[in-house]
Amino acid sequence: MKPTTILIADDEAEIADLIALHLEKEGYHLIKVSDGREAIRAIGSHSIDLAILDIMMPKLDGYEVTRQIREQHHMPIIFLSAKSSDLDKITGLVMGADDYMTKPFNPMELVARVNAQLRRSTQLNMPAAASKSVIEAGGLTIDPDQRTVIQYGENIELTPKEFDILYLLAAHAKKVFSVENIFRQVWGEAYYESGNTVMVHIRTLRKKLGEDHNKNKWIKTVWGVGYTFNG
């Protein structure tokens, strides 16, 4: 069995070495690069299972690297950046990252998040015992096998986490899910007080579904409880 390979892209050698030190103890194979172009080349020449990306890298920043990765790959991506504003986190998640941690960081928490993302990725790539059902609600069609969302004939590009949240809610229409429940089922790990990770994904998901311009809201907020599908 080939070892799990993780790409670390960060122009701060001390940070890359610290991450590698902790992940090597977990038995992972590490590839370290110091700029965005090297990251793209590494992904093109190696089988990468997960990428840890800094945002402010030379030559190509983390956002552009993520955009190019998502054109061909579905590997988990974790941003590790000194950029800590809510806007920075939202941008990272919208671009296609699966998780976002800010510097300075706890190396053991990063290891835990890496393990969680890899577990979930493995589960998603395992053959299913039976195909999940296509969901149609009004003008919305959600296909879990193709992982596509069509709204009134138009394809809606969602990140893996956004799709998982939408399908979870739509597959249990009218059931109210708390933020903690969504996190446990979509991220596949114990809920931690990480701020507004779920809310950020809900916000960007609503924007992509055009809810700012469409009175028929697909995702309804049940104040003080959570979210439900309004199809």
PDB file of C-alpha atoms in Angstrom:
ATOM      1  CA  MET A   1       0.000   0.000   0.000  1.00  0.00           C
ATOM      2  CA  LYS A   2       1.413   3.361  -0.984  1.00  0.00           C
ATOM      3  CA  PRO A   3       1.895   5.876   1.820  1.00  0.00           C
ATOM      4  CA  THR A   4      -0.460   8.819   2.077  1.00  0.00           C
ATOM      5  CA  THR A   5       1.265  11.819   0.480  1.00  0.00           C
ATOM      6  CA  ILE A   6       0.734  15.345   1.751  1.00  0.00           C
ATOM      7  CA  LEU A   7       1.901  18.489  -0.019  1.00  0.00           C
ATOM      8  CA  ILE A   8       3.092  21.376   2.165  1.00  0.00           C
ATOM      9  CA  ALA A   9       3.358  24.655   0.244  1.00  0.00           C
ATOM     10  CA  ASP A  10       4.768  27.480   2.380  1.00  0.00           C
ATOM     11  CA  ASP A  11       7.622  29.909   1.760  1.00  0.00           C
ATOM     12  CA  GLU A  12       8.461  29.986   5.481  1.00  0.00           C
ATOM     13  CA  ALA A  13      10.859  27.044   5.840  1.00  0.00           C
ATOM     14  CA  GLU A  14      10.543  26.924   9.633  1.00  0.00           C
ATOM     15  CA  ILE A  15       6.783  26.482   9.445  1.00  0.00           C
ATOM     16  CA  ALA A  16       6.990  23.869   6.687  1.00  0.00           C
ATOM     17  CA  ASP A  17       9.583  21.931   8.712  1.00  0.00           C
ATOM     18  CA  LEU A  18       7.414  22.108  11.853  1.00  0.00           C
ATOM     19  CA  ILE A  19       4.380  20.770   9.985  1.00  0.00           C
ATOM     20  CA  ALA A  20       6.450  18.025   8.389  1.00  0.00           C
ATOM     21  CA  LEU A  21       7.908  16.995  11.739  1.00  0.00           C
ATOM     22  CA  HIS A  22       4.466  16.371  13.237  1.00  0.00           C
ATOM     23  CA  LEU A  23       2.951  14.722  10.156  1.00  0.00           C
ATOM     24  CA  GLU A  24       5.906  12.387   9.666  1.00  0.00           C
ATOM     25  CA  LYS A  25       5.180  11.011  13.143  1.00  0.00           C
ATOM     26  CA  GLU A  26       1.770  10.008  11.777  1.00  0.00           C
ATOM     27  CA  GLY A  27       3.447   8.005   9.006  1.00  0.00           C
ATOM     28  CA  TYR A  28       2.657  10.395   6.143  1.00  0.00           C
ATOM     29  CA  HIS A  29       4.954  10.992   3.178  1.00  0.00           C
ATOM     30  CA  LEU A  30       5.648  14.730   2.797  1.00  0.00           C
ATOM     31  CA  ILE A  31       6.509  16.882  -0.200  1.00  0.00           C
ATOM     32  CA  LYS A  32       7.581  20.433   0.682  1.00  0.00           C
ATOM     33  CA  VAL A  33       7.628  23.342  -1.766  1.00  0.00           C
ATOM     34  CA  SER A  34       8.175  27.055  -1.243  1.00  0.00           C
ATOM     35  CA  ASP A  35       6.071  28.748  -3.933  1.00  0.00           C
ATOM     36  CA  GLY A  36       2.859  28.315  -5.879  1.00  0.00           C
ATOM     37  CA  ARG A  37       4.383  27.205  -9.152  1.00  0.00           C
ATOM     38  CA  GLU A  38       6.342  24.470  -7.406  1.00  0.00           C
ATOM     39  CA  ALA A  39       3.073  23.366  -5.794  1.00  0.00           C
ATOM     40  CA  ILE A  40       1.369  23.011  -9.190  1.00  0.00           C
ATOM     41  CA  ARG A  41       4.351  21.092 -10.576  1.00  0.00           C
ATOM     42  CA  ALA A  42       4.362  18.760  -7.559  1.00  0.00           C
ATOM     43  CA  ILE A  43       0.673  18.011  -7.984  1.00  0.00           C
ATOM     44  CA  GLY A  44       1.247  17.282 -11.671  1.00  0.00           C
ATOM     45  CA  SER A  45       4.075  14.829 -11.014  1.00  0.00           C
ATOM     46  CA  HIS A  46       3.011  13.122  -7.777  1.00  0.00           C
ATOM     47  CA  SER A  47      -0.117  11.475  -6.425  1.00  0.00           C
ATOM     48  CA  ILE A  48      -1.099  13.964  -3.708  1.00  0.00           C
ATOM     49  CA  ASP A  49      -3.745  12.961  -1.151  1.00  0.00           C
ATOM     50  CA  LEU A  50      -4.023  16.303   0.673  1.00  0.00           C
ATOM     51  CA  ALA A  51      -2.545  19.787   0.268  1.00  0.00           C
ATOM     52  CA  ILE A  52      -1.683  22.309   2.987  1.00  0.00           C
ATOM     53  CA  LEU A  53      -1.324  25.731   1.369  1.00  0.00           C
ATOM     54  CA  ASP A  54      -0.164  29.117   2.543  1.00  0.00           C
ATOM     55  CA  ILE A  55      -1.979  31.983   0.837  1.00  0.00           C
ATOM     56  CA  MET A  56       0.789  34.579   0.509  1.00  0.00           C
ATOM     57  CA  MET A  57       3.299  32.550  -1.523  1.00  0.00           C
ATOM     58  CA  PRO A  58       5.655  33.780  -4.249  1.00  0.00           C
ATOM     59  CA  LYS A  59       4.886  33.347  -7.989  1.00  0.00           C
ATOM     60  CA  LEU A  60       1.354  31.995  -7.453  1.00  0.00           C
ATOM     61  CA  ASP A  61      -0.660  32.651  -4.316  1.00  0.00           C
ATOM     62  CA  GLY A  62      -2.670  30.002  -2.531  1.00  0.00           C
ATOM     63  CA  TYR A  63      -5.948  31.161  -4.073  1.00  0.00           C
ATOM     64  CA  GLU A  64      -4.651  30.644  -7.622  1.00  0.00           C
ATOM     65  CA  VAL A  65      -3.082  27.304  -6.715  1.00  0.00           C
ATOM     66  CA  THR A  66      -6.439  26.175  -5.303  1.00  0.00           C
ATOM     67  CA  ARG A  67      -8.273  27.354  -8.415  1.00  0.00           C
ATOM     68  CA  GLN A  68      -5.950  25.307 -10.636  1.00  0.00           C
ATOM     69  CA  ILE A  69      -6.151  22.258  -8.365  1.00  0.00           C
ATOM     70  CA  ARG A  70      -9.935  22.300  -8.436  1.00  0.00           C
ATOM     71  CA  GLU A  71      -9.965  22.221 -12.237  1.00  0.00           C
ATOM     72  CA  GLN A  72      -8.775  18.591 -12.119  1.00  0.00           C
ATOM     73  CA  HIS A  73      -8.570  17.273  -8.551  1.00  0.00           C
ATOM     74  CA  HIS A  74     -10.818  16.725  -5.528  1.00  0.00           C
ATOM     75  CA  MET A  75      -8.126  16.243  -2.890  1.00  0.00           C
ATOM     76  CA  PRO A  76      -8.751  17.955   0.474  1.00  0.00           C
ATOM     77  CA  ILE A  77      -7.134  21.392   0.751  1.00  0.00           C
ATOM     78  CA  ILE A  78      -6.322  23.108   4.042  1.00  0.00           C
ATOM     79  CA  PHE A  79      -5.317  26.763   4.050  1.00  0.00           C
ATOM     80  CA  LEU A  80      -2.781  27.713   6.721  1.00  0.00           C
ATOM     81  CA  SER A  81      -2.360  31.467   6.643  1.00  0.00           C
ATOM     82  CA  ALA A  82      -1.557  34.582   8.647  1.00  0.00           C
ATOM     83  CA  LYS A  83      -4.579  36.203   6.967  1.00  0.00           C
ATOM     84  CA  SER A  84      -7.164  35.894   9.718  1.00  0.00           C
ATOM     85  CA  SER A  85     -10.143  38.103   8.845  1.00  0.00           C
ATOM     86  CA  ASP A  86     -13.574  36.617   8.179  1.00  0.00           C
ATOM     87  CA  LEU A  87     -13.319  37.860   4.572  1.00  0.00           C
ATOM     88  CA  ASP A  88     -10.046  35.971   4.103  1.00  0.00           C
ATOM     89  CA  LYS A  89     -11.607  32.770   5.462  1.00  0.00           C
ATOM     90  CA  ILE A  90     -14.722  33.172   3.314  1.00  0.00           C
ATOM     91  CA  THR A  91     -12.586  33.759   0.214  1.00  0.00           C
ATOM     92  CA  GLY A  92     -10.525  30.648   0.941  1.00  0.00           C
ATOM     93  CA  LEU A  93     -13.589  28.468   1.397  1.00  0.00           C
ATOM     94  CA  VAL A  94     -15.324  29.892  -1.674  1.00  0.00           C
ATOM     95  CA  MET A  95     -12.214  29.173  -3.770  1.00  0.00           C
ATOM     96  CA  GLY A  96     -12.527  25.504  -2.826  1.00  0.00           C
ATOM     97  CA  ALA A  97     -10.567  24.939   0.385  1.00  0.00           C
ATOM     98  CA  ASP A  98     -12.011  22.356   2.783  1.00  0.00           C
ATOM     99  CA  ASP A  99     -10.603  23.922   5.950  1.00  0.00           C
ATOM    100  CA  TYR A 100      -8.821  27.095   7.061  1.00  0.00           C
ATOM    101  CA  MET A 101      -6.421  27.583   9.966  1.00  0.00           C
ATOM    102  CA  THR A 102      -4.702  30.802  10.964  1.00  0.00           C
ATOM    103  CA  LYS A 103      -1.089  31.344  12.053  1.00  0.00           C
ATOM    104  CA  PRO A 104       0.126  31.012  14.730  1.00  0.00           C
ATOM    105  CA  PHE A 105      -1.353  27.535  15.012  1.00  0.00           C
ATOM    106  CA  ASN A 106      -1.315  24.471  17.225  1.00  0.00           C
ATOM    107  CA  PRO A 107       0.519  21.711  15.289  1.00  0.00           C
ATOM    108  CA  MET A 108      -1.505  18.984  17.001  1.00  0.00           C
ATOM    109  CA  GLU A 109      -4.771  20.628  15.953  1.00  0.00           C
ATOM    110  CA  LEU A 110      -3.488  20.754  12.378  1.00  0.00           C
ATOM    111  CA  VAL A 111      -2.644  17.037  12.549  1.00  0.00           C
ATOM    112  CA  ALA A 112      -6.166  16.327  13.837  1.00  0.00           C
ATOM    113  CA  ARG A 113      -7.718  18.287  10.979  1.00  0.00           C
ATOM    114  CA  VAL A 114      -5.505  16.564   8.418  1.00  0.00           C
ATOM    115  CA  ASN A 115      -6.541  13.158   9.777  1.00  0.00           C
ATOM    116  CA  ALA A 116     -10.212  14.154   9.706  1.00  0.00           C
ATOM    117  CA  GLN A 117     -10.045  15.417   6.121  1.00  0.00           C
ATOM    118  CA  LEU A 118      -8.284  12.257   4.946  1.00  0.00           C
ATOM    119  CA  ARG A 119     -10.831  10.028   6.719  1.00  0.00           C
ATOM    120  CA  ARG A 120     -13.662  11.841   5.033  1.00  0.00           C
ATOM    121  CA  SER A 121     -11.958  11.762   1.636  1.00  0.00           C
ATOM    122  CA  THR A 122     -11.444   8.002   1.962  1.00  0.00           C
ATOM    123  CA  GLN A 123     -15.089   7.466   2.888  1.00  0.00           C
ATOM    124  CA  LEU A 124     -16.304   9.534  -0.071  1.00  0.00           C
ATOM    125  CA  ASN A 125     -14.144   7.537  -2.497  1.00  0.00           C
ATOM    126  CA  MET A 126     -15.275   4.126  -1.246  1.00  0.00           C
ATOM    127  CA  PRO A 127     -17.789   2.335  -3.488  1.00  0.00           C
ATOM    128  CA  ALA A 128     -21.300   2.863  -2.207  1.00  0.00           C
ATOM    129  CA  ALA A 129     -23.536  -0.084  -1.480  1.00  0.00           C
ATOM    130  CA  ALA A 130     -26.276   1.678  -3.402  1.00  0.00           C
ATOM    131  CA  SER A 131     -26.538   4.955  -5.234  1.00  0.00           C
ATOM    132  CA  LYS A 132     -28.145   7.809  -3.408  1.00  0.00           C
ATOM    133  CA  SER A 133     -31.271   9.247  -4.912  1.00  0.00           C
ATOM    134  CA  VAL A 134     -31.352  12.296  -7.162  1.00  0.00           C
ATOM    135  CA  ILE A 135     -33.315  15.031  -5.417  1.00  0.00           C
ATOM    136  CA  GLU A 136     -35.631  17.309  -7.380  1.00  0.00           C
ATOM    137  CA  ALA A 137     -37.347  20.217  -5.693  1.00  0.00           C
ATOM    138  CA  GLY A 138     -38.999  22.885  -7.795  1.00  0.00           C
ATOM    139  CA  GLY A 139     -36.324  24.052 -10.196  1.00  0.00           C
ATOM    140  CA  LEU A 140     -33.469  22.434  -8.277  1.00  0.00           C
ATOM    141  CA  THR A 141     -31.910  19.064  -9.169  1.00  0.00           C
ATOM    142  CA  ILE A 142     -29.210  17.569  -6.931  1.00  0.00           C
ATOM    143  CA  ASP A 143     -27.382  14.489  -8.254  1.00  0.00           C
ATOM    144  CA  PRO A 144     -25.244  12.826  -5.537  1.00  0.00           C
ATOM    145  CA  ASP A 145     -23.515  10.402  -7.921  1.00  0.00           C
ATOM    146  CA  GLN A 146     -22.374  13.102 -10.338  1.00  0.00           C
ATOM    147  CA  ARG A 147     -22.174  15.631  -7.479  1.00  0.00           C
ATOM    148  CA  THR A 148     -23.901  18.223  -9.627  1.00  0.00           C
ATOM    149  CA  VAL A 149     -26.512  20.854  -8.836  1.00  0.00           C
ATOM    150  CA  ILE A 150     -28.746  22.231 -11.578  1.00  0.00           C
ATOM    151  CA  GLN A 151     -30.972  25.218 -10.810  1.00  0.00           C
ATOM    152  CA  TYR A 152     -33.562  26.134 -13.448  1.00  0.00           C
ATOM    153  CA  GLY A 153     -31.356  24.540 -16.122  1.00  0.00           C
ATOM    154  CA  GLU A 154     -28.145  26.242 -15.007  1.00  0.00           C
ATOM    155  CA  ASN A 155     -25.229  24.334 -13.485  1.00  0.00           C
ATOM    156  CA  ILE A 156     -24.247  25.664 -10.045  1.00  0.00           C
ATOM    157  CA  GLU A 157     -20.568  25.185  -9.159  1.00  0.00           C
ATOM    158  CA  LEU A 158     -20.254  24.171  -5.502  1.00  0.00           C
ATOM    159  CA  THR A 159     -17.263  23.200  -3.397  1.00  0.00           C
ATOM    160  CA  PRO A 160     -17.319  19.649  -1.950  1.00  0.00           C
ATOM    161  CA  LYS A 161     -18.432  20.897   1.475  1.00  0.00           C
ATOM    162  CA  GLU A 162     -21.148  23.147   0.034  1.00  0.00           C
ATOM    163  CA  PHE A 163     -22.527  20.215  -1.944  1.00  0.00           C
ATOM    164  CA  ASP A 164     -22.482  17.939   1.105  1.00  0.00           C
ATOM    165  CA  ILE A 165     -24.355  20.515   3.198  1.00  0.00           C
ATOM    166  CA  LEU A 166     -26.987  21.073   0.511  1.00  0.00           C
ATOM    167  CA  TYR A 167     -27.539  17.355  -0.055  1.00  0.00           C
ATOM    168  CA  LEU A 168     -27.742  16.664   3.683  1.00  0.00           C
ATOM    169  CA  LEU A 169     -30.449  19.304   4.132  1.00  0.00           C
ATOM    170  CA  ALA A 170     -32.338  18.417   0.935  1.00  0.00           C
ATOM    171  CA  ALA A 171     -32.300  14.677   1.675  1.00  0.00           C
ATOM    172  CA  HIS A 172     -34.060  15.408   4.984  1.00  0.00           C
ATOM    173  CA  ALA A 173     -36.446  18.144   3.896  1.00  0.00           C
ATOM    174  CA  LYS A 174     -38.177  19.994   6.739  1.00  0.00           C
ATOM    175  CA  LYS A 175     -35.831  18.466   9.340  1.00  0.00           C
ATOM    176  CA  VAL A 176     -33.942  21.129  11.259  1.00  0.00           C
ATOM    177  CA  PHE A 177     -30.194  20.579  11.603  1.00  0.00           C
ATOM    178  CA  SER A 178     -28.164  22.411  14.219  1.00  0.00           C
ATOM    179  CA  VAL A 179     -24.776  23.860  13.314  1.00  0.00           C
ATOM    180  CA  GLU A 180     -23.126  21.166  15.430  1.00  0.00           C
ATOM    181  CA  ASN A 181     -25.096  18.402  13.697  1.00  0.00           C
ATOM    182  CA  ILE A 182     -24.170  19.710  10.234  1.00  0.00           C
ATOM    183  CA  PHE A 183     -20.511  19.904  11.225  1.00  0.00           C
ATOM    184  CA  ARG A 184     -20.458  16.358  12.585  1.00  0.00           C
ATOM    185  CA  GLN A 185     -22.112  14.871   9.497  1.00  0.00           C
ATOM    186  CA  VAL A 186     -20.359  16.893   6.790  1.00  0.00           C
ATOM    187  CA  TRP A 187     -16.897  17.196   8.273  1.00  0.00           C
ATOM    188  CA  GLY A 188     -17.038  13.735   9.849  1.00  0.00           C
ATOM    189  CA  GLU A 189     -15.407  14.767  13.111  1.00  0.00           C
ATOM    190  CA  ALA A 190     -16.293  15.987  16.574  1.00  0.00           C
ATOM    191  CA  TYR A 191     -17.584  19.537  16.702  1.00  0.00           C
ATOM    192  CA  TYR A 192     -15.159  22.104  18.035  1.00  0.00           C
ATOM    193  CA  GLU A 193     -15.657  25.770  18.815  1.00  0.00           C
ATOM    194  CA  SER A 194     -14.093  26.954  15.566  1.00  0.00           C
ATOM    195  CA  GLY A 195     -16.204  30.049  15.066  1.00  0.00           C
ATOM    196  CA  ASN A 196     -18.455  30.206  12.051  1.00  0.00           C
ATOM    197  CA  THR A 197     -17.181  27.461   9.708  1.00  0.00           C
ATOM    198  CA  VAL A 198     -20.662  26.095   8.998  1.00  0.00           C
ATOM    199  CA  MET A 199     -22.219  29.559   8.786  1.00  0.00           C
ATOM    200  CA  VAL A 200     -19.610  30.673   6.252  1.00  0.00           C
ATOM    201  CA  HIS A 201     -20.390  27.676   4.039  1.00  0.00           C
ATOM    202  CA  ILE A 202     -24.145  28.290   4.355  1.00  0.00           C
ATOM    203  CA  ARG A 203     -23.624  31.952   3.435  1.00  0.00           C
ATOM    204  CA  THR A 204     -21.617  31.175   0.298  1.00  0.00           C
ATOM    205  CA  LEU A 205     -23.987  28.343  -0.641  1.00  0.00           C
ATOM    206  CA  ARG A 206     -26.960  30.710  -0.442  1.00  0.00           C
ATOM    207  CA  LYS A 207     -25.129  33.272  -2.566  1.00  0.00           C
ATOM    208  CA  LYS A 208     -24.376  30.706  -5.279  1.00  0.00           C
ATOM    209  CA  LEU A 209     -28.022  29.640  -5.275  1.00  0.00           C
ATOM    210  CA  GLY A 210     -28.975  33.263  -5.875  1.00  0.00           C
ATOM    211  CA  GLU A 211     -30.957  33.638  -2.701  1.00  0.00           C
ATOM    212  CA  ASP A 212     -30.159  37.345  -2.541  1.00  0.00           C
ATOM    213  CA  HIS A 213     -32.202  37.740  -5.730  1.00  0.00           C
ATOM    214  CA  ASN A 214     -34.700  34.923  -5.355  1.00  0.00           C
ATOM    215  CA  LYS A 215     -37.580  35.050  -2.908  1.00  0.00           C
ATOM    216  CA  ASN A 216     -37.840  31.252  -2.914  1.00  0.00           C
ATOM    217  CA  LYS A 217     -35.131  30.544  -0.349  1.00  0.00           C
ATOM    218  CA  TRP A 218     -33.908  26.966  -0.454  1.00  0.00           C
ATOM    219  CA  ILE A 219     -32.197  27.090   2.936  1.00  0.00           C
ATOM    220  CA  LYS A 220     -34.292  28.426   5.765  1.00  0.00           C
ATOM    221  CA  THR A 221     -32.863  29.628   9.061  1.00  0.00           C
ATOM    222  CA  VAL A 222     -34.761  28.459  12.129  1.00  0.00           C
ATOM    223  CA  TRP A 223     -33.605  31.035  14.608  1.00  0.00           C
ATOM    224  CA  GLY A 224     -31.979  29.609  17.703  1.00  0.00           C
ATOM    225  CA  VAL A 225     -32.097  26.066  16.302  1.00  0.00           C
ATOM    226  CA  GLY A 226     -30.343  25.730  12.940  1.00  0.00           C
ATOM    227  CA  TYR A 227     -31.136  25.255   9.244  1.00  0.00           C
ATOM    228  CA  THR A 228     -33.660  23.343   7.177  1.00  0.00           C
ATOM    229  CA  PHE A 229     -34.311  22.755   3.472  1.00  0.00           C
ATOM    230  CA  ASN A 230     -37.224  24.763   2.186  1.00  0.00           C
ATOM    231  CA  GLY A 231     -37.849  22.838  -1.042  1.00  0.00           C
TER     232      GLY A 231
END
